[in-house]
Amino acid sequence: MTDEHIEKTKSAIESAENIPADRKAELLDLLSKLKPAIAKVSQTHHEDARSIALLVEASAQETIRAQKKPEQSHRLLHELKESVQNFEATHPQLAAFVNQYSTLLSALGI
């Protein structure tokens, strides 16, 4: 299930017209790294992994949205960061990738 959300997110970013090509490449690269990191968490914490994947997807959808809702964007990124804090010690790569992803989305204006 988490793979499906990541793949949907990749497709949405690839087709987004309001994201510069270099930023798309960065986002897609991060998503490629996030996918196995989330899968690893899913082995022991399936619901948490699913929640993280859903938040990644929702935040990407907000990024490509024509009329952004800043308060919703900030809430999504905050929830995403909080959702991986519990895994920072056991899955540091996941936390690092989510932080990079959040930073990149923030740079894109959400």
Tab-separated table of C-alpha atoms in Angstrom:
chain	number	residue	atom	x	y	z
A	1	MET	CA	0.000	0.000	0.000
A	2	THR	CA	2.785	2.474	0.787
A	3	ASP	CA	4.413	1.785	-2.592
A	4	GLU	CA	1.172	2.778	-4.278
A	5	HIS	CA	1.157	6.159	-2.539
A	6	ILE	CA	4.775	6.838	-3.430
A	7	GLU	CA	4.165	5.885	-7.067
A	8	LYS	CA	1.105	8.161	-7.230
A	9	THR	CA	3.205	10.944	-5.765
A	10	LYS	CA	5.946	10.406	-8.353
A	11	SER	CA	3.407	10.501	-11.180
A	12	ALA	CA	1.850	13.695	-9.861
A	13	ILE	CA	5.226	15.405	-9.606
A	14	GLU	CA	6.310	14.230	-13.064
A	15	SER	CA	3.190	15.736	-14.620
A	16	ALA	CA	3.235	18.966	-12.592
A	17	GLU	CA	3.725	22.000	-14.769
A	18	ASN	CA	4.407	24.455	-11.947
A	19	ILE	CA	7.569	22.765	-10.664
A	20	PRO	CA	10.889	23.580	-12.362
A	21	ALA	CA	12.637	20.602	-13.960
A	22	ASP	CA	15.599	20.694	-11.563
A	23	ARG	CA	13.296	20.669	-8.532
A	24	LYS	CA	11.253	17.832	-10.040
A	25	ALA	CA	14.433	15.818	-10.392
A	26	GLU	CA	15.323	16.495	-6.750
A	27	LEU	CA	11.855	15.537	-5.547
A	28	LEU	CA	11.817	12.364	-7.627
A	29	ASP	CA	15.253	11.421	-6.317
A	30	LEU	CA	14.096	11.922	-2.733
A	31	LEU	CA	10.965	9.883	-3.368
A	32	SER	CA	13.128	7.075	-4.750
A	33	LYS	CA	15.069	7.141	-1.480
A	34	LEU	CA	11.963	7.465	0.676
A	35	LYS	CA	10.290	4.432	-0.856
A	36	PRO	CA	12.685	1.785	0.551
A	37	ALA	CA	13.025	3.689	3.848
A	38	ILE	CA	9.248	3.639	4.321
A	39	ALA	CA	9.130	-0.015	3.261
A	40	LYS	CA	11.661	-0.846	5.957
A	41	VAL	CA	9.529	0.856	8.628
A	42	SER	CA	6.480	-0.943	7.252
A	43	GLN	CA	7.974	-4.296	8.207
A	44	THR	CA	7.468	-3.545	11.894
A	45	HIS	CA	5.156	-0.495	11.960
A	46	HIS	CA	2.758	-0.904	9.061
A	47	GLU	CA	0.229	1.766	10.093
A	48	ASP	CA	2.940	4.330	10.786
A	49	ALA	CA	4.536	3.655	7.409
A	50	ARG	CA	1.159	3.999	5.708
A	51	SER	CA	0.553	7.300	7.488
A	52	ILE	CA	3.955	8.625	6.405
A	53	ALA	CA	3.302	7.603	2.792
A	54	LEU	CA	-0.110	9.302	2.865
A	55	LEU	CA	1.411	12.499	4.244
A	56	VAL	CA	4.130	12.437	1.578
A	57	GLU	CA	1.433	12.076	-1.072
A	58	ALA	CA	-0.783	14.816	0.412
A	59	SER	CA	2.084	17.285	0.724
A	60	ALA	CA	3.100	16.661	-2.889
A	61	GLN	CA	-0.478	17.190	-4.030
A	62	GLU	CA	-0.500	20.507	-2.191
A	63	THR	CA	2.736	21.480	-3.951
A	64	ILE	CA	1.311	20.975	-7.424
A	65	ARG	CA	-2.045	22.535	-6.600
A	66	ALA	CA	-2.761	25.735	-8.541
A	67	GLN	CA	-4.291	27.526	-5.555
A	68	LYS	CA	-2.259	26.612	-2.528
A	69	LYS	CA	-3.601	26.734	1.007
A	70	PRO	CA	-0.590	27.798	3.121
A	71	GLU	CA	-2.121	26.779	6.445
A	72	GLN	CA	-2.895	23.303	5.125
A	73	SER	CA	0.569	23.002	3.626
A	74	HIS	CA	2.265	23.892	6.882
A	75	ARG	CA	0.027	21.484	8.792
A	76	LEU	CA	0.872	18.631	6.400
A	77	LEU	CA	4.611	19.231	6.623
A	78	HIS	CA	4.411	19.520	10.408
A	79	GLU	CA	2.493	16.237	10.643
A	80	LEU	CA	4.969	14.567	8.306
A	81	LYS	CA	7.951	15.682	10.377
A	82	GLU	CA	6.244	14.607	13.600
A	83	SER	CA	5.357	11.209	12.147
A	84	VAL	CA	9.016	10.333	11.590
A	85	GLN	CA	10.356	11.728	14.856
A	86	ASN	CA	9.528	8.432	16.571
A	87	PHE	CA	11.755	6.642	14.087
A	88	GLU	CA	14.711	9.011	14.169
A	89	ALA	CA	16.783	6.693	16.377
A	90	THR	CA	15.843	3.427	14.666
A	91	HIS	CA	15.495	4.660	11.088
A	92	PRO	CA	17.719	7.744	10.741
A	93	GLN	CA	17.691	7.621	6.930
A	94	LEU	CA	13.910	7.926	6.861
A	95	ALA	CA	14.045	10.952	9.139
A	96	ALA	CA	16.802	12.529	7.039
A	97	PHE	CA	14.944	11.940	3.755
A	98	VAL	CA	11.695	13.348	5.165
A	99	ASN	CA	13.545	16.423	6.407
A	100	GLN	CA	15.121	16.937	2.973
A	101	TYR	CA	11.739	16.414	1.303
A	102	SER	CA	10.041	18.915	3.632
A	103	THR	CA	12.793	21.459	3.087
A	104	LEU	CA	12.506	21.109	-0.678
A	105	LEU	CA	8.720	21.502	-0.599
A	106	SER	CA	9.116	24.579	1.579
A	107	ALA	CA	11.519	26.021	-0.972
A	108	LEU	CA	8.835	25.484	-3.609
A	109	GLY	CA	6.501	27.706	-1.681
A	110	ILE	CA	4.396	25.495	0.501
